[in-house]
PDB file of C-alpha atoms in Angstrom:
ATOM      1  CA  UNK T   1       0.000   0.000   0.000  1.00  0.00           C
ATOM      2  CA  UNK T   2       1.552   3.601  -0.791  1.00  0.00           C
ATOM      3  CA  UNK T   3       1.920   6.181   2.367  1.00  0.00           C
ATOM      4  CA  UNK T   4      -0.854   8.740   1.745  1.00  0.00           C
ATOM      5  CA  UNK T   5       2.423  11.350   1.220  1.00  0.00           C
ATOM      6  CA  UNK T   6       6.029  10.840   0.198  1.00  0.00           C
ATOM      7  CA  UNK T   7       8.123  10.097   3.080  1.00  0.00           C
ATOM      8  CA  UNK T   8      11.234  13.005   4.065  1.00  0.00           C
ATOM      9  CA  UNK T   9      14.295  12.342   2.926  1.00  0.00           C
ATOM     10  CA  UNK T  10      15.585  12.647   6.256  1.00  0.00           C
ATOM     11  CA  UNK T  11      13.102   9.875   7.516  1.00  0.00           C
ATOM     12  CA  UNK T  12      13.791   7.679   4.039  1.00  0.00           C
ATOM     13  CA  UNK T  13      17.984   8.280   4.909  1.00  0.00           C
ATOM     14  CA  UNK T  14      16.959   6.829   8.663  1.00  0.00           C
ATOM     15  CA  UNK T  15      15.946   3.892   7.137  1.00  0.00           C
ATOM     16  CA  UNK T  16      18.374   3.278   5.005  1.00  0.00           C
ATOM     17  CA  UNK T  17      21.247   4.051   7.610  1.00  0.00           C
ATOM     18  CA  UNK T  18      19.007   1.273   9.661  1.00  0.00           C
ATOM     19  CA  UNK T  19      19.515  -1.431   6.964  1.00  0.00           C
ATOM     20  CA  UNK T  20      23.055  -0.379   6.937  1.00  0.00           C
ATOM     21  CA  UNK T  21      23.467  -1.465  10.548  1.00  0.00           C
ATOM     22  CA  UNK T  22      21.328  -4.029  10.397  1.00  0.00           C
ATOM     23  CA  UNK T  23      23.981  -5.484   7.511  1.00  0.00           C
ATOM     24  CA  UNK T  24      27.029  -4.814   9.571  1.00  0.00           C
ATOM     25  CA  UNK T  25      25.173  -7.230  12.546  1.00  0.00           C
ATOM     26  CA  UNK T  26      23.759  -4.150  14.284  1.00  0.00           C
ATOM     27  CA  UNK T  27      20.247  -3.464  15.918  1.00  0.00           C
ATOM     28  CA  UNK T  28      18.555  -2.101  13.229  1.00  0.00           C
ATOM     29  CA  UNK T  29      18.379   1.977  13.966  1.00  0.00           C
ATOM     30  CA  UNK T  30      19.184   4.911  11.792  1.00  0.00           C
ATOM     31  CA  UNK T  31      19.108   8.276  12.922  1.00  0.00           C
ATOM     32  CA  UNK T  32      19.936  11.892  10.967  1.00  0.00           C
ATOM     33  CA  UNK T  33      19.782  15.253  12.482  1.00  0.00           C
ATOM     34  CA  UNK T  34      18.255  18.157   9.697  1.00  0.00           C
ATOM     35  CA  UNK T  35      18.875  21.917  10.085  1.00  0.00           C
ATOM     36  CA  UNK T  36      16.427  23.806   7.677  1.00  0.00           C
ATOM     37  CA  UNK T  37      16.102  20.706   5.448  1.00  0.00           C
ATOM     38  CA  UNK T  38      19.790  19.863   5.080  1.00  0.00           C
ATOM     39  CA  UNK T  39      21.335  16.964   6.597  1.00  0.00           C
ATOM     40  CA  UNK T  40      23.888  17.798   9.056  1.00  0.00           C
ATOM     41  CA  UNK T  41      24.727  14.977  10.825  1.00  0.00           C
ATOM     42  CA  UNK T  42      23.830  10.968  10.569  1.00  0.00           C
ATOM     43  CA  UNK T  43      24.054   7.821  12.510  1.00  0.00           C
ATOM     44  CA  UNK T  44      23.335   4.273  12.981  1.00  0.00           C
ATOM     45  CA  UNK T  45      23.564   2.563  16.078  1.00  0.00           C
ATOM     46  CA  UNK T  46      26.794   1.003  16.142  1.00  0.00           C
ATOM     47  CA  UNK T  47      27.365  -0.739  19.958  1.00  0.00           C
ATOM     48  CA  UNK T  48      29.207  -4.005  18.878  1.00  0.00           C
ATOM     49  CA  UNK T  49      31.508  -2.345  15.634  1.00  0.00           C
ATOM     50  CA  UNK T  50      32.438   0.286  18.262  1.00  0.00           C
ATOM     51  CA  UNK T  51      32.757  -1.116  21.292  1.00  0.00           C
ATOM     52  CA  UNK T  52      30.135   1.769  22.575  1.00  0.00           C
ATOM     53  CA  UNK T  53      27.611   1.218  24.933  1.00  0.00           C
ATOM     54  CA  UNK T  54      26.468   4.999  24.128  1.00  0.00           C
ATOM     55  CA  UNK T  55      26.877   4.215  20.644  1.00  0.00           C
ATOM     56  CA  UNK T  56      22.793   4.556  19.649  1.00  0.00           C
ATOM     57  CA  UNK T  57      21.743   5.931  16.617  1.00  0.00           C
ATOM     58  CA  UNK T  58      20.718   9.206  17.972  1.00  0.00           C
ATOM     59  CA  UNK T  59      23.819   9.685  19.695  1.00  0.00           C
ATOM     60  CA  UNK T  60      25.843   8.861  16.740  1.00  0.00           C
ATOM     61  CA  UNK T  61      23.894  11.950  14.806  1.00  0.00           C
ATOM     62  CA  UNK T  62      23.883  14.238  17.442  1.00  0.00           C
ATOM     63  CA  UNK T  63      27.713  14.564  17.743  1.00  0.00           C
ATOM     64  CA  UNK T  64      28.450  14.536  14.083  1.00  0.00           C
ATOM     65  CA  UNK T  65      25.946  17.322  13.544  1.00  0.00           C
ATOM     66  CA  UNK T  66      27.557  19.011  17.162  1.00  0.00           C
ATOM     67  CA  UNK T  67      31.095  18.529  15.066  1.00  0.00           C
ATOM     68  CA  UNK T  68      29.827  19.885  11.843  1.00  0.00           C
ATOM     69  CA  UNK T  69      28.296  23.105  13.458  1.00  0.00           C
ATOM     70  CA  UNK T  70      30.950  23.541  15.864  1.00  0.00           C
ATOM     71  CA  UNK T  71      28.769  23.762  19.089  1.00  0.00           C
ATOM     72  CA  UNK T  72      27.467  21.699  21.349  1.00  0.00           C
ATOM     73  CA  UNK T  73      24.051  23.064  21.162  1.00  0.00           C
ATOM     74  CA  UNK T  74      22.068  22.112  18.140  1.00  0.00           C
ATOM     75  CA  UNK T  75      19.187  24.512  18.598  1.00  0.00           C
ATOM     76  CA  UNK T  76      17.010  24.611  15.819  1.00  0.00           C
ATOM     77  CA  UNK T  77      17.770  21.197  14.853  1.00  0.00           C
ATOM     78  CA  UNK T  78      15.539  18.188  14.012  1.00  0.00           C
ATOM     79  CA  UNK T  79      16.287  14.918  14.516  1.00  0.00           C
ATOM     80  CA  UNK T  80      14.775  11.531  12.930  1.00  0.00           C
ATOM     81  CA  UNK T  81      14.946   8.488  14.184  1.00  0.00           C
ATOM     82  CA  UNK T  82      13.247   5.182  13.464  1.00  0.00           C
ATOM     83  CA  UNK T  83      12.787   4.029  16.865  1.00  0.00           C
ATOM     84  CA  UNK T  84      11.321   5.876  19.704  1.00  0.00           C
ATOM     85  CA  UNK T  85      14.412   7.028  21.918  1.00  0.00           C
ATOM     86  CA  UNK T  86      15.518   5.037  25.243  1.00  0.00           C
ATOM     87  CA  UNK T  87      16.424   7.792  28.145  1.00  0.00           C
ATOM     88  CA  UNK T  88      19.916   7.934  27.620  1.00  0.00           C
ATOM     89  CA  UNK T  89      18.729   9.416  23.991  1.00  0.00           C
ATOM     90  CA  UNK T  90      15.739  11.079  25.308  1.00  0.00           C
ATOM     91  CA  UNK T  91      18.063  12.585  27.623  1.00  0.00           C
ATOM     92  CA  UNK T  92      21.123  13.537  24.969  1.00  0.00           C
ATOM     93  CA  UNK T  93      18.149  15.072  22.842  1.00  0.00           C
ATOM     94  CA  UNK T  94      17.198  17.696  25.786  1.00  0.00           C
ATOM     95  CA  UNK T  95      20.714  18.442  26.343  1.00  0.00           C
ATOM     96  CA  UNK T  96      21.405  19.426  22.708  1.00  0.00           C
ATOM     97  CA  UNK T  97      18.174  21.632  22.245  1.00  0.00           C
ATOM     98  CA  UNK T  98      16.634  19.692  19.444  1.00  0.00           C
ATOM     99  CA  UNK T  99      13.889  21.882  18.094  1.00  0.00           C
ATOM    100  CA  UNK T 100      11.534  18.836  16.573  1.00  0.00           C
ATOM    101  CA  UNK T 101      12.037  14.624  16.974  1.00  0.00           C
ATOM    102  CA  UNK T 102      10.274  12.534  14.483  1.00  0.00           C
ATOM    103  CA  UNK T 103      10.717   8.986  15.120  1.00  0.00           C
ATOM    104  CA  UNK T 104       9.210   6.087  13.050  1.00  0.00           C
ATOM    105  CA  UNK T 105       8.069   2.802  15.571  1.00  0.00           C
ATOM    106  CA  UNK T 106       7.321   3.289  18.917  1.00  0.00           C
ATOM    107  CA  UNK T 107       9.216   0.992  21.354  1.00  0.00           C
ATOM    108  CA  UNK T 108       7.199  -0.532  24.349  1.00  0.00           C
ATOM    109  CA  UNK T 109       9.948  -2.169  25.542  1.00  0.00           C
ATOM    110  CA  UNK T 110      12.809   0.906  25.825  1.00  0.00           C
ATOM    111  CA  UNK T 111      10.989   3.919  24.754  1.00  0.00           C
ATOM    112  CA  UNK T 112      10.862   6.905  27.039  1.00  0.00           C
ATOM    113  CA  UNK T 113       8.763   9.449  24.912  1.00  0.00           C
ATOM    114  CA  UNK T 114       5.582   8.598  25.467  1.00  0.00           C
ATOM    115  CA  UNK T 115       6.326   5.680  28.115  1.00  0.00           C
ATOM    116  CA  UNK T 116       8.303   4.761  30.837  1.00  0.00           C
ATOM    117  CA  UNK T 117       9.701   7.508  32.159  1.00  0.00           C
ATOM    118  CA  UNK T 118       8.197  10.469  29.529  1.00  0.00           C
ATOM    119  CA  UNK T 119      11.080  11.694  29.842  1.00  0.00           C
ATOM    120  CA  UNK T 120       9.901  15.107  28.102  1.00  0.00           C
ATOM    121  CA  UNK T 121       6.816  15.566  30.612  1.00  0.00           C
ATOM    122  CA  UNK T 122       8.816  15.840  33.714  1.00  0.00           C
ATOM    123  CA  UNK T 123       9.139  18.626  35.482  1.00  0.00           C
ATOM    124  CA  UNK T 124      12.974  18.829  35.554  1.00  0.00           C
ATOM    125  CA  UNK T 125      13.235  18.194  31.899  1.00  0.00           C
ATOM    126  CA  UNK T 126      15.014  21.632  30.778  1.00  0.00           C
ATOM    127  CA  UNK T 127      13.964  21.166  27.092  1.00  0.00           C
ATOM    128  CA  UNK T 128      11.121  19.840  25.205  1.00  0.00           C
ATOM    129  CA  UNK T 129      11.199  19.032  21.129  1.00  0.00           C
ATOM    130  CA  UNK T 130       8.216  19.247  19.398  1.00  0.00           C
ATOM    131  CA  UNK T 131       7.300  15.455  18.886  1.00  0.00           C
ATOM    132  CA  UNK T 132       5.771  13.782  15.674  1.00  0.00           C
ATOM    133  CA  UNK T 133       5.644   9.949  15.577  1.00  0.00           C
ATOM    134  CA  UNK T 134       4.749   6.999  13.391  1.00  0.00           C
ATOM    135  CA  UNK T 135       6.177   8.596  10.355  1.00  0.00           C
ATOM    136  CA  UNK T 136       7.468   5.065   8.274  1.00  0.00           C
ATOM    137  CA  UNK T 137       6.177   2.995  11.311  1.00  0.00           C
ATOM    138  CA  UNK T 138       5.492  -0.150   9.250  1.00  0.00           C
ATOM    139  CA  UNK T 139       9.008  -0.189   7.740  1.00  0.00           C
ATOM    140  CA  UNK T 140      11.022   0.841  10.812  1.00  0.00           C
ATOM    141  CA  UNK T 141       8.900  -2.171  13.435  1.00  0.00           C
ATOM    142  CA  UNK T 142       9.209  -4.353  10.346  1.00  0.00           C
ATOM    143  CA  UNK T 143      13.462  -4.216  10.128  1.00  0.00           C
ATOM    144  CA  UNK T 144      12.918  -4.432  13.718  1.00  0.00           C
ATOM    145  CA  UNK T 145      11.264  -7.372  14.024  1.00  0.00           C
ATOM    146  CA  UNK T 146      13.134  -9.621  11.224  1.00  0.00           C
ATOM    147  CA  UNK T 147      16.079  -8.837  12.818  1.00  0.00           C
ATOM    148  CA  UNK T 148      15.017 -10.086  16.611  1.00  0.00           C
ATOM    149  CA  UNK T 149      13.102 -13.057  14.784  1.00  0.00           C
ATOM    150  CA  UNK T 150      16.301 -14.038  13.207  1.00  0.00           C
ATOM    151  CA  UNK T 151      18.511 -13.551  16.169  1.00  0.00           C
ATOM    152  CA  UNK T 152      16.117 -16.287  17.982  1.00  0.00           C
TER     153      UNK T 152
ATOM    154  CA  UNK S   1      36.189  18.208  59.576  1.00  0.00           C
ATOM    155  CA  UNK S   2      37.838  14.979  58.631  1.00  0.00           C
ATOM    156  CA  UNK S   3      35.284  12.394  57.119  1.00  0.00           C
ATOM    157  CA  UNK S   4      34.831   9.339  59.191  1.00  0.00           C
ATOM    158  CA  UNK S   5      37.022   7.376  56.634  1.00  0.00           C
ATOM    159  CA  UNK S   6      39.299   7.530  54.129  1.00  0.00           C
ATOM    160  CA  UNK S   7      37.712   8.457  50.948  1.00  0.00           C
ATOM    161  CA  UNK S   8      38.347   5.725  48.575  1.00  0.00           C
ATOM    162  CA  UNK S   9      40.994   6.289  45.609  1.00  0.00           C
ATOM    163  CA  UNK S  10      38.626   6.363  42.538  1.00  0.00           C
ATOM    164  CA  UNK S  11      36.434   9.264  44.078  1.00  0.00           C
ATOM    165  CA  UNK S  12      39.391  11.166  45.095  1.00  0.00           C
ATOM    166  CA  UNK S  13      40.528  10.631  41.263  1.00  0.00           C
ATOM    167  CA  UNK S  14      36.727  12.114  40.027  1.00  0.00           C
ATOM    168  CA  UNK S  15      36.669  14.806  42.176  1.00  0.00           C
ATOM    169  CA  UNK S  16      40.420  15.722  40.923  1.00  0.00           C
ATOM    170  CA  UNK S  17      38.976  15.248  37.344  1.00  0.00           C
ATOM    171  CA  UNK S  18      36.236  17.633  38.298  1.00  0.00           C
ATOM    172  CA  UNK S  19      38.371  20.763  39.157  1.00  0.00           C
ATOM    173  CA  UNK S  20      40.286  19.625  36.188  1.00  0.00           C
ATOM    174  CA  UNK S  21      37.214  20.255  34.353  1.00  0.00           C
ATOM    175  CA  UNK S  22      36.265  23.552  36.183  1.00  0.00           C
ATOM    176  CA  UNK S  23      40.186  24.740  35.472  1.00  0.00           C
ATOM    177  CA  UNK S  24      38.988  24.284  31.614  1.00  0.00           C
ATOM    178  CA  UNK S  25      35.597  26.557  32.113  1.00  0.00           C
ATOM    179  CA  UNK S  26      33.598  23.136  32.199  1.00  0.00           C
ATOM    180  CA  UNK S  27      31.056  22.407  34.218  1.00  0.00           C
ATOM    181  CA  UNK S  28      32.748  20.575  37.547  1.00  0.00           C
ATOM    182  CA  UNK S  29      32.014  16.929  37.524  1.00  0.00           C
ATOM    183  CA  UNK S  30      33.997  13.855  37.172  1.00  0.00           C
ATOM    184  CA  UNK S  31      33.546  10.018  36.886  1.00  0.00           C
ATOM    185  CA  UNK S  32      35.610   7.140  36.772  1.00  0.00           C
ATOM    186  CA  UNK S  33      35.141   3.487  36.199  1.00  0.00           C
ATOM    187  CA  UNK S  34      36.750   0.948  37.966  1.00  0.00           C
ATOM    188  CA  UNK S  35      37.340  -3.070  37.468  1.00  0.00           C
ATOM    189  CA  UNK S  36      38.017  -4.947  40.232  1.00  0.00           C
ATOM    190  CA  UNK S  37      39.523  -1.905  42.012  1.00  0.00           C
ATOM    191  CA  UNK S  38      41.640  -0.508  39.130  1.00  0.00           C
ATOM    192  CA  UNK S  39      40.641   2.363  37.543  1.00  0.00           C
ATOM    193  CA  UNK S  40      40.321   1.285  33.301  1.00  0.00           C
ATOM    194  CA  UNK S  41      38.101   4.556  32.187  1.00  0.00           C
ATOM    195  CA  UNK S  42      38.266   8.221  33.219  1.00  0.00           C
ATOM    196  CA  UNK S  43      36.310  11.310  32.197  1.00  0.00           C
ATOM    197  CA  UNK S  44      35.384  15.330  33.159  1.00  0.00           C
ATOM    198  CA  UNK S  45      32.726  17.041  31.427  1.00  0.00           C
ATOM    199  CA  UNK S  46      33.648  17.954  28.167  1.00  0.00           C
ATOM    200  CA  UNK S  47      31.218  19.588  26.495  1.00  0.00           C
ATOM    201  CA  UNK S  48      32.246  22.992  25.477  1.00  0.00           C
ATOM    202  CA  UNK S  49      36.255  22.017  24.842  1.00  0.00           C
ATOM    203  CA  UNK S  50      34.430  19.129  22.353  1.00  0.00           C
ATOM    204  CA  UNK S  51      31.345  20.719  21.462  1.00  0.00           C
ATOM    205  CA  UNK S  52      29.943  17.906  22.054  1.00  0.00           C
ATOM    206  CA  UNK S  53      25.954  17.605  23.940  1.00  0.00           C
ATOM    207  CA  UNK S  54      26.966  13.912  24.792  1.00  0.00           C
ATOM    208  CA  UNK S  55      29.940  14.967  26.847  1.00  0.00           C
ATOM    209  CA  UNK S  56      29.642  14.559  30.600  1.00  0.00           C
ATOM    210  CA  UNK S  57      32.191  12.878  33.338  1.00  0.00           C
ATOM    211  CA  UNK S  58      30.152   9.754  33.137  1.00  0.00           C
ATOM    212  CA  UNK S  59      29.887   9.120  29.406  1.00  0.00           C
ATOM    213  CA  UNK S  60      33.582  10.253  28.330  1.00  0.00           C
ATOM    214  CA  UNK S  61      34.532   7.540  31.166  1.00  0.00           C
ATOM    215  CA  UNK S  62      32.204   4.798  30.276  1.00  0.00           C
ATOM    216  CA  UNK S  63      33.662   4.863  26.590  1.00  0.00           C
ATOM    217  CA  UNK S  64      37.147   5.460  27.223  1.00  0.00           C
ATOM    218  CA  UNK S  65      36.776   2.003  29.698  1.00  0.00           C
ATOM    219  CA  UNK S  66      34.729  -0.511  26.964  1.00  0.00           C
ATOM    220  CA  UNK S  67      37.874   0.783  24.263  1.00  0.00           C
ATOM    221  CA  UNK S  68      39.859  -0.238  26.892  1.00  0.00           C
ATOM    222  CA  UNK S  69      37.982  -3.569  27.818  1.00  0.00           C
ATOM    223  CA  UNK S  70      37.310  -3.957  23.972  1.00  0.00           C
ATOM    224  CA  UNK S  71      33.662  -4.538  24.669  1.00  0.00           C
ATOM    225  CA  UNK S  72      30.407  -2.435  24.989  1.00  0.00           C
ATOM    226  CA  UNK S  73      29.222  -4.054  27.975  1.00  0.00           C
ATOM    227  CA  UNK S  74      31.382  -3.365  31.474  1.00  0.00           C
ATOM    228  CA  UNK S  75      29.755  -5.983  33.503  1.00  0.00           C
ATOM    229  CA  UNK S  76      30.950  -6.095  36.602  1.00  0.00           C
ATOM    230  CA  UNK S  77      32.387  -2.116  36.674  1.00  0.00           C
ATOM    231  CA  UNK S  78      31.903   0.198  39.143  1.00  0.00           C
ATOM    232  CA  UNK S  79      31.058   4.035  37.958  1.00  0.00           C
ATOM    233  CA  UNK S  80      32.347   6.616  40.552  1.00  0.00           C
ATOM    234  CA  UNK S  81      30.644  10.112  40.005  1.00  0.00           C
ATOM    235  CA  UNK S  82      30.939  13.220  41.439  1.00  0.00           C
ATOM    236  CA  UNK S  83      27.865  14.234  40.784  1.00  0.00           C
ATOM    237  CA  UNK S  84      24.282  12.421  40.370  1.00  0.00           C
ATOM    238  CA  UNK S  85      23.812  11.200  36.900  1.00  0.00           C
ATOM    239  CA  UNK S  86      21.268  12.769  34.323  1.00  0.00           C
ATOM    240  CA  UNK S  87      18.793  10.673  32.492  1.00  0.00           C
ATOM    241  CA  UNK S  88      21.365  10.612  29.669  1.00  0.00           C
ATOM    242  CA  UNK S  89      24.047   9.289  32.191  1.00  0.00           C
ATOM    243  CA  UNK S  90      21.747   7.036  33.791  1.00  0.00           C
ATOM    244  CA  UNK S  91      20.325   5.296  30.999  1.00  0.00           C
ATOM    245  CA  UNK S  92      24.010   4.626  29.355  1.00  0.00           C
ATOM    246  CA  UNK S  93      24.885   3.554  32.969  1.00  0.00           C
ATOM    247  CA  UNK S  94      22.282   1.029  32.460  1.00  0.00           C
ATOM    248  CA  UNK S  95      23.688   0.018  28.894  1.00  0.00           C
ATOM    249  CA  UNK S  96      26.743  -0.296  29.782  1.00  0.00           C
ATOM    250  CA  UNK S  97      25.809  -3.273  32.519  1.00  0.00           C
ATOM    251  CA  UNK S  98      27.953  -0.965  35.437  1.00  0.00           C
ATOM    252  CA  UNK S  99      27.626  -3.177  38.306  1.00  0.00           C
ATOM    253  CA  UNK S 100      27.844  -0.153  41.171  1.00  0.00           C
ATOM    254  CA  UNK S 101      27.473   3.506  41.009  1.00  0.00           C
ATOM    255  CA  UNK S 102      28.943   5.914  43.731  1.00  0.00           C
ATOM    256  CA  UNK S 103      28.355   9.000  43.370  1.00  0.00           C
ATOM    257  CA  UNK S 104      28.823  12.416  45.762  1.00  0.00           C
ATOM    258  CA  UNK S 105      26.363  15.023  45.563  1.00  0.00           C
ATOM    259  CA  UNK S 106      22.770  14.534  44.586  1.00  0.00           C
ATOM    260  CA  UNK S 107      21.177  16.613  42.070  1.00  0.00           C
ATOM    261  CA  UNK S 108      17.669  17.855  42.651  1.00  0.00           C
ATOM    262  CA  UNK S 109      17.544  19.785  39.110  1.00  0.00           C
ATOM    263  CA  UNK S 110      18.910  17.019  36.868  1.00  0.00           C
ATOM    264  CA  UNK S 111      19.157  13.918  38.999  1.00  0.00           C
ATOM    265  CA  UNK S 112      17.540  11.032  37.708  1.00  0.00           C
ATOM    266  CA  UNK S 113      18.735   8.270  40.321  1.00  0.00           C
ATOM    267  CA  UNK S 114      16.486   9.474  43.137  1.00  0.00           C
ATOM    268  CA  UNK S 115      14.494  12.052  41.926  1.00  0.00           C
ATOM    269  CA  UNK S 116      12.817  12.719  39.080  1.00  0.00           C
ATOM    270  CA  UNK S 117      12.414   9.906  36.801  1.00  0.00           C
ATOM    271  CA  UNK S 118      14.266   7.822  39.019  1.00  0.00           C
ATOM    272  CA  UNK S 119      15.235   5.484  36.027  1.00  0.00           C
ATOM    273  CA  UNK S 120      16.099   2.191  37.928  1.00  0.00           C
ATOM    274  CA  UNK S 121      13.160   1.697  39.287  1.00  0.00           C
ATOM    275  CA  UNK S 122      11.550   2.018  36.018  1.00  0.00           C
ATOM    276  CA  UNK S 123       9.525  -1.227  34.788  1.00  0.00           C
ATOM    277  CA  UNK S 124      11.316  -1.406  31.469  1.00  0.00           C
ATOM    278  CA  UNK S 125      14.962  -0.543  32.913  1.00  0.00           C
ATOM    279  CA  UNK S 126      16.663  -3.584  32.441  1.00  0.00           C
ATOM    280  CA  UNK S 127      19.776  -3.491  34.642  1.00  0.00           C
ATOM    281  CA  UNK S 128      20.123  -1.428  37.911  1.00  0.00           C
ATOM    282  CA  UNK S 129      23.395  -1.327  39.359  1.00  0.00           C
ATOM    283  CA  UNK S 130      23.569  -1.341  43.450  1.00  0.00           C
ATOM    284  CA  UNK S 131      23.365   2.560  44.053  1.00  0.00           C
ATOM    285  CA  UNK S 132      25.794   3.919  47.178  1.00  0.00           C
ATOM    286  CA  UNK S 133      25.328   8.158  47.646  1.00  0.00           C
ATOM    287  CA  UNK S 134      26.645  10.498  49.374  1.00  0.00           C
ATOM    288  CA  UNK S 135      30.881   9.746  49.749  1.00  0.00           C
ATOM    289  CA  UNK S 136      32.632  13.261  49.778  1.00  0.00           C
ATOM    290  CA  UNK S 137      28.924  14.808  49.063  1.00  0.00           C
ATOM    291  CA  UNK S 138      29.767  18.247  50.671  1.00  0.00           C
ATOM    292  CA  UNK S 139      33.483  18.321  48.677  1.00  0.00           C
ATOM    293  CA  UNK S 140      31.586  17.668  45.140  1.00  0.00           C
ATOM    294  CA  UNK S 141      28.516  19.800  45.958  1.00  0.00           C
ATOM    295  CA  UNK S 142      30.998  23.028  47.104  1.00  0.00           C
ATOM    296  CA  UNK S 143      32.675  22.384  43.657  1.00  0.00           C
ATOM    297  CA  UNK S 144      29.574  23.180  41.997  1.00  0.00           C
ATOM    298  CA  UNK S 145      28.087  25.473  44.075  1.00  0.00           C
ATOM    299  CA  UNK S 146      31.396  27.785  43.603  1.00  0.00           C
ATOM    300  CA  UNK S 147      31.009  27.292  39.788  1.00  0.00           C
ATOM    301  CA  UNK S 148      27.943  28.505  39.522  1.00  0.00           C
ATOM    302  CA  UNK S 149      28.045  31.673  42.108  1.00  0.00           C
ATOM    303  CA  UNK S 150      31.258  32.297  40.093  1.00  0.00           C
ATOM    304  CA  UNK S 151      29.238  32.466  36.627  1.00  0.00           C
ATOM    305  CA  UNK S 152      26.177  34.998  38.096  1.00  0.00           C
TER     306      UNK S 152
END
């Protein structure tokens, strides 16, 4: 079935960065950060390649957009991810002032947007994005779940 | 006021790591990790010097001891903090498999150990290290309190 609109590139590039991990024996995630359109920074999660147990996606895009725009604030920023972010991500995503977060799937399991901790809606939280999910959900749970069906 | 015991080596080592920090117009915190008593990671909050959002004591330490381990999981490391960990720090705490976190001071504006989120007692958090607060609290908390009053 076709989306009812085209998916962003920045969303599509997610994916595809996701499939790249997914080939190299990683979790299947993709992340890219945007500023005004333009991709600035990308990432995929890369744990085992790196030996990194920060090494997620979003963290991964975050710093190479914080290198390429010299400054560790990235205010303005978007960032798209095709899982929902754990808390360490949730958390990193605050702390650079990302001005929008689209993710794809929603995670039950590790998400802390909208549950767990929700991380945005507590009162210490310094910064809130502007959240839009479910963008490419279908393709994003779908990598997902070959991968963990495979792995059993 | 001497303490009631000699405060052990690797929070001695953060809170030096921490003024190290401060000296570099960083915000004053430190970590260290630890394997079976021997310190194999170090960090100080690095954020501005690598504009980097990612930056703080614990995550700079927790990398720099899997390279050293070769592995993205530290089970059985201790993290020694000066301060207590964000969400960001917390969750990658919980990543990383760290057996036992120290830390100093507690932090009622970012803390997310015991207060706020209070991520390891999250359902979905799936590893909580033993938790020990408070060694060489009023050292680390006069660190930051200093920073700060200096900055106003």
């Amino acid at each position: 079935m076709a989306p009812p609109f085209p998916l962003p590139a920045p969303m599509r590039r997610a994916l595809h960065l996701a499939r790249q991990a997914q080939a190299a024996g990683e979790v299947p995630i993709g992340a890219v950060v945007t500023r005004d359109g333009v991709i600035i920074g990308e990432g995929e999660n890369r744990n085992r390649r790196d030996r990194d147990p920060t090494a997620h996606a979003e963290i991964v895009a975050l710093r190479a957009a914080a290198t390429w725009l010299d400054d560790f604030r990235l205010t303005g920023c978007d960032l798209w991810v095709t899982l929902e972010p754990c808390p360490m991500c949730a958390g990193a995503i605050a702390h650079a002032r990302i001005a929008r977060l689209y993710y794809a799937a929603a995670d039950p399991k590790g998400g802390a947007i909208e549950q767990g901790p929700r991380l945005f809606t507590q009162p210490q939280c310094l910064h809130r994005p502007d959240v839009y999910a479910g963008l490419a959900e279908a393709e994003a749970s779908a990598l997902l779940r070959d991968f963990f069906a495979a792995r059993r």
